[in-house]
mmCIF file of C-alpha atoms and ligand atoms in Angstrom:
data_model
loop_
_atom_site.group_PDB
_atom_site.id
_atom_site.type_symbol
_atom_site.label_atom_id
_atom_site.label_comp_id
_atom_site.label_asym_id
_atom_site.label_seq_id
_atom_site.Cartn_x
_atom_site.Cartn_y
_atom_site.Cartn_z
ATOM 1 C CA UNK T 1 353.237 190.812 86.283
ATOM 2 C CA UNK T 2 356.312 189.277 88.206
ATOM 3 C CA UNK T 3 357.967 186.182 87.107
ATOM 4 C CA UNK T 4 359.917 184.005 89.500
ATOM 5 C CA UNK T 5 362.034 180.870 88.873
ATOM 6 C CA UNK T 6 363.663 180.720 92.101
ATOM 7 C CA UNK T 7 361.627 179.869 95.427
ATOM 8 C CA UNK T 8 364.208 181.906 97.483
ATOM 9 C CA UNK T 9 363.293 185.128 95.140
ATOM 10 C CA UNK T 10 359.766 183.914 95.147
ATOM 11 C CA UNK T 11 359.585 183.731 99.206
ATOM 12 C CA UNK T 12 360.975 187.009 99.471
ATOM 13 C CA UNK T 13 358.494 188.790 97.175
ATOM 14 C CA UNK T 14 355.456 187.400 99.040
ATOM 15 C CA UNK T 15 356.735 187.214 102.584
ATOM 16 C CA UNK T 16 354.377 190.627 103.361
ATOM 17 C CA UNK T 17 351.644 189.726 101.510
ATOM 18 C CA UNK T 18 348.913 188.511 103.859
ATOM 19 C CA UNK T 19 346.407 186.965 101.126
ATOM 20 C CA UNK T 20 347.637 185.037 98.236
ATOM 21 C CA UNK T 21 345.188 183.044 95.997
ATOM 22 C CA UNK T 22 347.189 180.479 94.344
ATOM 23 C CA UNK T 23 346.205 178.914 91.014
ATOM 24 C CA UNK T 24 348.394 175.801 90.202
ATOM 25 C CA UNK T 25 348.588 174.650 86.626
ATOM 26 C CA UNK T 26 350.758 172.503 84.353
ATOM 27 C CA UNK T 27 350.399 175.661 81.523
ATOM 28 C CA UNK T 28 349.052 174.878 78.318
ATOM 29 C CA UNK T 29 346.530 177.411 79.364
ATOM 30 C CA UNK T 30 343.065 177.190 78.380
ATOM 31 C CA UNK T 31 339.597 178.714 79.403
ATOM 32 C CA UNK T 32 339.361 176.467 82.153
ATOM 33 C CA UNK T 33 342.595 177.530 83.899
ATOM 34 C CA UNK T 34 341.380 181.139 82.966
ATOM 35 C CA UNK T 35 338.175 180.781 84.823
ATOM 36 C CA UNK T 36 340.134 179.779 87.787
ATOM 37 C CA UNK T 37 342.628 182.733 87.444
ATOM 38 C CA UNK T 38 339.588 185.115 87.354
ATOM 39 C CA UNK T 39 337.750 183.684 90.054
ATOM 40 C CA UNK T 40 340.872 184.239 92.373
ATOM 41 C CA UNK T 41 341.181 187.494 91.388
ATOM 42 C CA UNK T 42 337.869 188.135 92.816
ATOM 43 C CA UNK T 43 339.282 187.555 96.235
ATOM 44 C CA UNK T 44 341.123 190.140 98.394
ATOM 45 C CA UNK T 45 344.792 190.201 97.871
ATOM 46 C CA UNK T 46 347.226 188.548 95.022
ATOM 47 C CA UNK T 47 347.005 186.006 92.882
ATOM 48 C CA UNK T 48 349.997 183.608 92.189
ATOM 49 C CA UNK T 49 349.871 181.095 89.216
ATOM 50 C CA UNK T 50 352.339 178.582 88.947
ATOM 51 C CA UNK T 51 353.226 176.406 85.948
ATOM 52 C CA UNK T 52 355.231 173.453 86.348
ATOM 53 C CA UNK T 53 354.683 170.194 84.417
ATOM 54 C CA UNK T 54 355.189 167.558 87.408
ATOM 55 C CA UNK T 55 357.048 164.598 86.088
ATOM 56 C CA UNK T 56 356.292 162.758 89.283
ATOM 57 C CA UNK T 57 352.605 162.673 88.431
ATOM 58 C CA UNK T 58 352.982 160.932 85.147
ATOM 59 C CA UNK T 59 353.180 157.194 85.123
ATOM 60 C CA UNK T 60 354.731 156.855 81.859
ATOM 61 C CA UNK T 61 357.671 158.847 80.526
ATOM 62 C CA UNK T 62 356.367 159.045 77.118
ATOM 63 C CA UNK T 63 352.905 161.025 78.368
ATOM 64 C CA UNK T 64 355.324 163.460 80.353
ATOM 65 C CA UNK T 65 357.195 164.230 77.068
ATOM 66 C CA UNK T 66 354.235 164.339 75.090
ATOM 67 C CA UNK T 67 352.181 166.862 77.302
ATOM 68 C CA UNK T 68 351.411 169.863 75.311
ATOM 69 C CA UNK T 69 353.532 172.601 76.552
ATOM 70 C CA UNK T 70 353.619 176.620 75.200
ATOM 71 C CA UNK T 71 355.110 178.806 77.792
ATOM 72 C CA UNK T 72 355.059 182.042 75.307
ATOM 73 C CA UNK T 73 351.417 181.799 74.961
ATOM 74 C CA UNK T 74 350.638 180.916 78.582
ATOM 75 C CA UNK T 75 352.796 184.082 79.611
ATOM 76 C CA UNK T 76 351.018 186.195 77.050
ATOM 77 C CA UNK T 77 347.598 185.030 78.378
ATOM 78 C CA UNK T 78 348.689 185.585 82.190
ATOM 79 C CA UNK T 79 349.867 189.111 81.047
ATOM 80 C CA UNK T 80 346.589 189.943 79.431
ATOM 81 C CA UNK T 81 344.823 188.664 82.668
ATOM 82 C CA UNK T 82 346.801 191.152 84.504
ATOM 83 C CA UNK T 83 348.031 188.152 86.986
ATOM 84 C CA UNK T 84 350.308 189.549 89.861
ATOM 85 C CA UNK T 85 352.758 186.798 90.447
ATOM 86 C CA UNK T 86 353.904 183.521 88.239
ATOM 87 C CA UNK T 87 356.225 180.895 89.519
ATOM 88 C CA UNK T 88 358.022 178.666 87.100
ATOM 89 C CA UNK T 89 359.879 176.470 89.109
ATOM 90 C CA UNK T 90 362.519 174.064 87.571
ATOM 91 C CA UNK T 91 362.911 170.634 88.711
ATOM 92 C CA UNK T 92 365.723 171.260 91.410
ATOM 93 C CA UNK T 93 364.036 174.369 92.453
ATOM 94 C CA UNK T 94 361.053 172.492 93.786
ATOM 95 C CA UNK T 95 362.270 169.187 95.000
ATOM 96 C CA UNK T 96 365.504 170.302 96.556
ATOM 97 C CA UNK T 97 364.015 171.150 99.892
ATOM 98 C CA UNK T 98 362.993 169.077 103.007
ATOM 99 C CA UNK T 99 359.256 169.605 103.523
ATOM 100 C CA UNK T 100 357.729 169.940 106.941
ATOM 101 C CA UNK T 101 354.317 167.927 106.208
ATOM 102 C CA UNK T 102 354.269 164.170 105.248
ATOM 103 C CA UNK T 103 352.003 163.363 102.375
ATOM 104 C CA UNK T 104 348.481 162.356 103.427
ATOM 105 C CA UNK T 105 346.932 160.019 100.856
ATOM 106 C CA UNK T 106 343.333 159.341 101.512
ATOM 107 C CA UNK T 107 341.896 155.916 100.730
ATOM 108 C CA UNK T 108 339.966 157.501 97.974
ATOM 109 C CA UNK T 109 343.196 157.387 96.124
ATOM 110 C CA UNK T 110 342.964 154.148 95.315
ATOM 111 C CA UNK T 111 339.566 154.436 93.082
ATOM 112 C CA UNK T 112 338.989 155.635 89.909
ATOM 113 C CA UNK T 113 342.325 157.010 88.316
ATOM 114 C CA UNK T 114 344.125 155.361 91.312
ATOM 115 C CA UNK T 115 343.520 152.148 89.812
ATOM 116 C CA UNK T 116 344.946 152.690 86.653
ATOM 117 C CA UNK T 117 347.666 155.581 87.044
ATOM 118 C CA UNK T 118 350.036 154.028 89.721
ATOM 119 C CA UNK T 119 351.556 156.748 91.951
ATOM 120 C CA UNK T 120 349.970 159.383 90.402
ATOM 121 C CA UNK T 121 348.156 161.090 93.196
ATOM 122 C CA UNK T 122 351.230 160.569 95.588
ATOM 123 C CA UNK T 123 353.138 162.727 92.726
ATOM 124 C CA UNK T 124 350.458 165.116 92.725
ATOM 125 C CA UNK T 125 350.269 165.545 96.417
ATOM 126 C CA UNK T 126 354.171 165.754 96.865
ATOM 127 C CA UNK T 127 353.989 168.762 94.521
ATOM 128 C CA UNK T 128 351.017 170.541 96.287
ATOM 129 C CA UNK T 129 352.385 169.887 99.431
ATOM 130 C CA UNK T 130 355.859 171.674 98.314
ATOM 131 C CA UNK T 131 353.685 174.499 96.797
ATOM 132 C CA UNK T 132 351.715 174.982 99.924
ATOM 133 C CA UNK T 133 354.797 175.136 102.218
ATOM 134 C CA UNK T 134 356.464 177.546 100.039
ATOM 135 C CA UNK T 135 353.552 179.928 99.187
ATOM 136 C CA UNK T 136 351.295 179.388 102.225
ATOM 137 C CA UNK T 137 348.511 180.584 100.333
ATOM 138 C CA UNK T 138 344.978 181.629 102.031
ATOM 139 C CA UNK T 139 343.052 179.890 99.081
ATOM 140 C CA UNK T 140 343.868 177.174 96.361
ATOM 141 C CA UNK T 141 341.756 177.030 93.154
ATOM 142 C CA UNK T 142 340.906 173.612 91.900
ATOM 143 C CA UNK T 143 338.811 172.564 89.241
ATOM 144 C CA UNK T 144 336.261 169.694 89.916
ATOM 145 C CA UNK T 145 336.955 168.406 86.445
ATOM 146 C CA UNK T 146 339.580 166.702 88.535
ATOM 147 C CA UNK T 147 337.306 165.975 91.371
ATOM 148 C CA UNK T 148 339.449 163.081 92.594
ATOM 149 C CA UNK T 149 342.624 165.341 92.643
ATOM 150 C CA UNK T 150 340.731 168.056 94.613
ATOM 151 C CA UNK T 151 339.283 165.721 97.175
ATOM 152 C CA UNK T 152 342.593 164.379 97.892
ATOM 153 C CA UNK T 153 344.182 167.880 98.220
ATOM 154 C CA UNK T 154 341.485 168.888 100.400
ATOM 155 C CA UNK T 155 341.705 165.597 102.523
ATOM 156 C CA UNK T 156 345.533 166.320 102.651
ATOM 157 C CA UNK T 157 345.064 169.936 103.893
ATOM 158 C CA UNK T 158 342.481 169.026 106.623
ATOM 159 C CA UNK T 159 344.646 166.196 107.933
ATOM 160 C CA UNK T 160 347.967 168.198 107.926
ATOM 161 C CA UNK T 161 345.953 171.006 109.365
ATOM 162 C CA UNK T 162 347.349 173.349 106.489
ATOM 163 C CA UNK T 163 345.958 176.778 106.950
ATOM 164 C CA UNK T 164 344.304 177.107 103.270
ATOM 165 C CA UNK T 165 341.282 177.000 101.910
ATOM 166 C CA UNK T 166 340.354 175.042 98.984
ATOM 167 C CA UNK T 167 337.991 176.795 96.235
ATOM 168 C CA UNK T 168 336.706 174.320 94.220
ATOM 169 C CA UNK T 169 335.913 175.885 90.607
ATOM 170 C CA UNK T 170 333.201 174.460 88.078
ATOM 171 C CA UNK T 171 334.274 172.517 84.828
ATOM 172 C CA UNK T 172 334.719 175.049 81.504
ATOM 173 C CA UNK T 173 333.526 173.077 78.662
ATOM 174 C CA UNK T 174 333.922 173.958 74.952
ATOM 175 C CA UNK T 175 330.873 174.309 72.629
ATOM 176 C CA UNK T 176 331.057 170.631 71.785
ATOM 177 C CA UNK T 177 330.355 169.735 75.307
ATOM 178 C CA UNK T 178 334.078 168.304 75.914
ATOM 179 C CA UNK T 179 335.702 169.794 78.834
ATOM 180 C CA UNK T 180 338.672 172.215 78.314
ATOM 181 C CA UNK T 181 342.136 170.131 78.796
ATOM 182 C CA UNK T 182 345.362 170.805 77.937
ATOM 183 C CA UNK T 183 345.525 167.489 76.545
ATOM 184 C CA UNK T 184 342.540 168.464 73.663
ATOM 185 C CA UNK T 185 345.762 169.829 71.910
ATOM 186 C CA UNK T 186 346.822 166.222 71.004
ATOM 187 C CA UNK T 187 343.513 165.383 69.271
ATOM 188 C CA UNK T 188 342.569 165.728 65.834
ATOM 189 C CA UNK T 189 339.273 166.714 64.299
ATOM 190 C CA UNK T 190 338.165 163.296 64.280
ATOM 191 C CA UNK T 191 339.047 162.578 67.544
ATOM 192 C CA UNK T 192 337.610 165.876 69.014
ATOM 193 C CA UNK T 193 334.465 164.444 67.377
ATOM 194 C CA UNK T 194 334.482 161.303 69.415
ATOM 195 C CA UNK T 195 335.115 162.965 72.569
ATOM 196 C CA UNK T 196 332.349 165.221 71.977
ATOM 197 C CA UNK T 197 329.921 162.115 71.167
ATOM 198 C CA UNK T 198 331.064 160.379 74.146
ATOM 199 C CA UNK T 199 329.995 163.734 76.379
ATOM 200 C CA UNK T 200 326.726 163.724 74.687
ATOM 201 C CA UNK T 201 326.039 159.853 75.210
ATOM 202 C CA UNK T 202 326.994 160.050 78.884
ATOM 203 C CA UNK T 203 324.765 163.279 79.268
ATOM 204 C CA UNK T 204 321.971 161.255 77.733
ATOM 205 C CA UNK T 205 322.690 158.004 79.922
ATOM 206 C CA UNK T 206 322.642 160.088 82.956
ATOM 207 C CA UNK T 207 319.202 161.587 82.392
ATOM 208 C CA UNK T 208 318.021 157.489 81.885
ATOM 209 C CA UNK T 209 320.006 156.359 84.901
ATOM 210 C CA UNK T 210 318.258 159.249 87.073
ATOM 211 C CA UNK T 211 314.844 157.711 86.066
ATOM 212 C CA UNK T 212 316.381 154.188 86.797
ATOM 213 C CA UNK T 213 319.321 153.380 88.457
ATOM 214 C CA UNK T 214 319.428 149.836 86.732
ATOM 215 C CA UNK T 215 320.063 151.615 83.492
ATOM 216 C CA UNK T 216 323.439 151.906 84.387
ATOM 217 C CA UNK T 217 324.865 148.724 83.051
ATOM 218 C CA UNK T 218 328.818 149.073 82.646
ATOM 219 C CA UNK T 219 329.246 146.392 80.264
ATOM 220 C CA UNK T 220 326.581 147.963 77.880
ATOM 221 C CA UNK T 221 327.765 151.547 78.251
ATOM 222 C CA UNK T 222 331.459 150.310 77.614
ATOM 223 C CA UNK T 223 330.289 148.597 74.157
ATOM 224 C CA UNK T 224 328.460 151.832 73.243
ATOM 225 C CA UNK T 225 331.605 153.732 73.847
ATOM 226 C CA UNK T 226 333.873 151.380 71.762
ATOM 227 C CA UNK T 227 331.238 151.485 69.074
ATOM 228 C CA UNK T 228 331.589 155.662 69.276
ATOM 229 C CA UNK T 229 335.143 155.307 68.417
ATOM 230 C CA UNK T 230 336.867 155.003 71.813
ATOM 231 C CA UNK T 231 340.143 152.781 72.157
ATOM 232 C CA UNK T 232 340.336 151.908 75.686
ATOM 233 C CA UNK T 233 338.229 152.655 78.762
ATOM 234 C CA UNK T 234 339.921 152.988 82.116
ATOM 235 C CA UNK T 235 336.682 153.219 83.929
ATOM 236 C CA UNK T 236 333.069 154.538 83.824
ATOM 237 C CA UNK T 237 331.610 154.665 87.167
ATOM 238 C CA UNK T 238 328.748 156.487 89.323
ATOM 239 C CA UNK T 239 329.513 158.176 92.404
ATOM 240 C CA UNK T 240 327.773 160.063 95.101
ATOM 241 C CA UNK T 241 330.036 163.079 95.634
ATOM 242 C CA UNK T 242 328.925 163.338 99.272
ATOM 243 C CA UNK T 243 329.128 159.654 100.332
ATOM 244 C CA UNK T 244 331.942 158.758 97.765
ATOM 245 C CA UNK T 245 329.673 155.729 97.181
ATOM 246 C CA UNK T 246 327.780 154.203 94.339
ATOM 247 C CA UNK T 247 324.269 155.669 94.509
ATOM 248 C CA UNK T 248 321.540 153.155 95.736
ATOM 249 C CA UNK T 249 318.763 155.346 95.245
ATOM 250 C CA UNK T 250 317.663 157.776 92.316
ATOM 251 C CA UNK T 251 317.100 160.603 94.978
ATOM 252 C CA UNK T 252 320.832 160.689 95.404
ATOM 253 C CA UNK T 253 322.782 163.323 93.611
ATOM 254 C CA UNK T 254 325.775 161.620 91.479
ATOM 255 C CA UNK T 255 327.999 161.908 88.840
ATOM 256 C CA UNK T 256 329.349 159.693 85.882
ATOM 257 C CA UNK T 257 333.122 159.711 86.310
ATOM 258 C CA UNK T 258 335.022 158.395 82.970
ATOM 259 C CA UNK T 259 338.483 157.946 81.987
ATOM 260 C CA UNK T 260 339.018 156.877 78.235
ATOM 261 C CA UNK T 261 341.711 156.904 75.509
ATOM 262 C CA UNK T 262 341.386 158.362 71.988
ATOM 263 C CA UNK T 263 344.650 156.692 70.562
ATOM 264 C CA UNK T 264 347.229 157.555 73.049
ATOM 265 C CA UNK T 265 345.508 160.521 74.788
ATOM 266 C CA UNK T 266 343.851 159.933 78.002
ATOM 267 C CA UNK T 267 340.994 161.963 78.844
ATOM 268 C CA UNK T 268 339.047 162.480 82.288
ATOM 269 C CA UNK T 269 335.566 163.799 83.083
ATOM 270 C CA UNK T 270 332.558 163.825 85.346
ATOM 271 C CA UNK T 271 329.378 164.540 84.299
HETATM 272 P P1 AMP J 1 346.156 171.304 84.917
HETATM 273 O O1 AMP J 1 347.053 172.285 84.290
HETATM 274 O O2 AMP J 1 345.338 170.267 83.845
HETATM 275 O O3 AMP J 1 346.809 170.655 85.943
HETATM 276 O O4 AMP J 1 344.940 172.043 85.741
HETATM 277 C C1 AMP J 1 345.051 173.024 86.503
HETATM 278 C C2 AMP J 1 343.764 173.291 87.150
HETATM 279 O O5 AMP J 1 342.920 173.654 86.260
HETATM 280 C C3 AMP J 1 343.464 172.139 87.870
HETATM 281 O O6 AMP J 1 342.782 172.271 89.285
HETATM 282 C C4 AMP J 1 342.139 171.753 87.066
HETATM 283 O O7 AMP J 1 341.207 170.841 87.668
HETATM 284 C C5 AMP J 1 341.691 172.813 86.624
HETATM 285 N N1 AMP J 1 341.086 172.606 85.340
HETATM 286 C C6 AMP J 1 341.419 172.097 84.332
HETATM 287 N N2 AMP J 1 340.728 171.997 83.083
HETATM 288 C C7 AMP J 1 339.562 172.754 83.757
HETATM 289 C C8 AMP J 1 338.429 172.873 82.970
HETATM 290 N N3 AMP J 1 337.957 172.484 81.883
HETATM 291 N N4 AMP J 1 337.388 173.789 83.738
HETATM 292 C C9 AMP J 1 337.669 174.249 84.916
HETATM 293 N N5 AMP J 1 339.031 173.913 85.673
HETATM 294 C C10 AMP J 1 340.054 172.911 84.931
#
């Protein structure tokens, strides 16, 4: 396992590698990240994992400072997984060069998380655009837990004709149903129980909605979630993943997208 903190050294190392499978992360590694890494290792070539908590995608400084970090543990996990290359850029290293491609921000960025987290996706694309330019990976592995993020990165790649293929990876969950997330580290037992009840509730609701779309009444769902102990809800919305519109017929495949708060911790999921 080779660790790089400088883009110049990294570029030197990878200049002769033809196929790079890239897994960008913000660290605080969990089973979700591990599944992306293992998937990338099934592809020909080398796996490169980055760990960088990107300040530009946090719209509140406090949230950035409270983001769980554990580099020692992360490196132990990566070593155990036998990952080829690790990139740990500092702020200056990653933001101090001129990029060729301008960020393309699809209009879907205005929906869901885009409404409540101003500048978030621009911040995400800024860093991903930089990584893509430095690393020029053949593949980038992204989780559909962050569906909107993955979609917007794909759109940027297509629009800017970048030679990287997005590999979407399924959501890995804990036994209690909640999606693995670094932010779960900030939840106590009681909050984890509420989060688990929210997911169970939404799974059940989805079955009902599938039978009858009018079973989706935002106001009622919101009330039920508050009763379960949720403090604040940014959104609960249905989306057809192909049309990116609200489903009109029960034959359409859809997902329930949610962003909610347990105390100060914001969680997102799609079910
Ligand atoms: P993050 O470190 O939260 O920025 O996530 C890095 C990558 O891991 C992103 O592509 C996420 O979508 C993906 N990811 C996060 N949580 C999960 C999960 N529970 N299952 C699968 N992938 C995930």
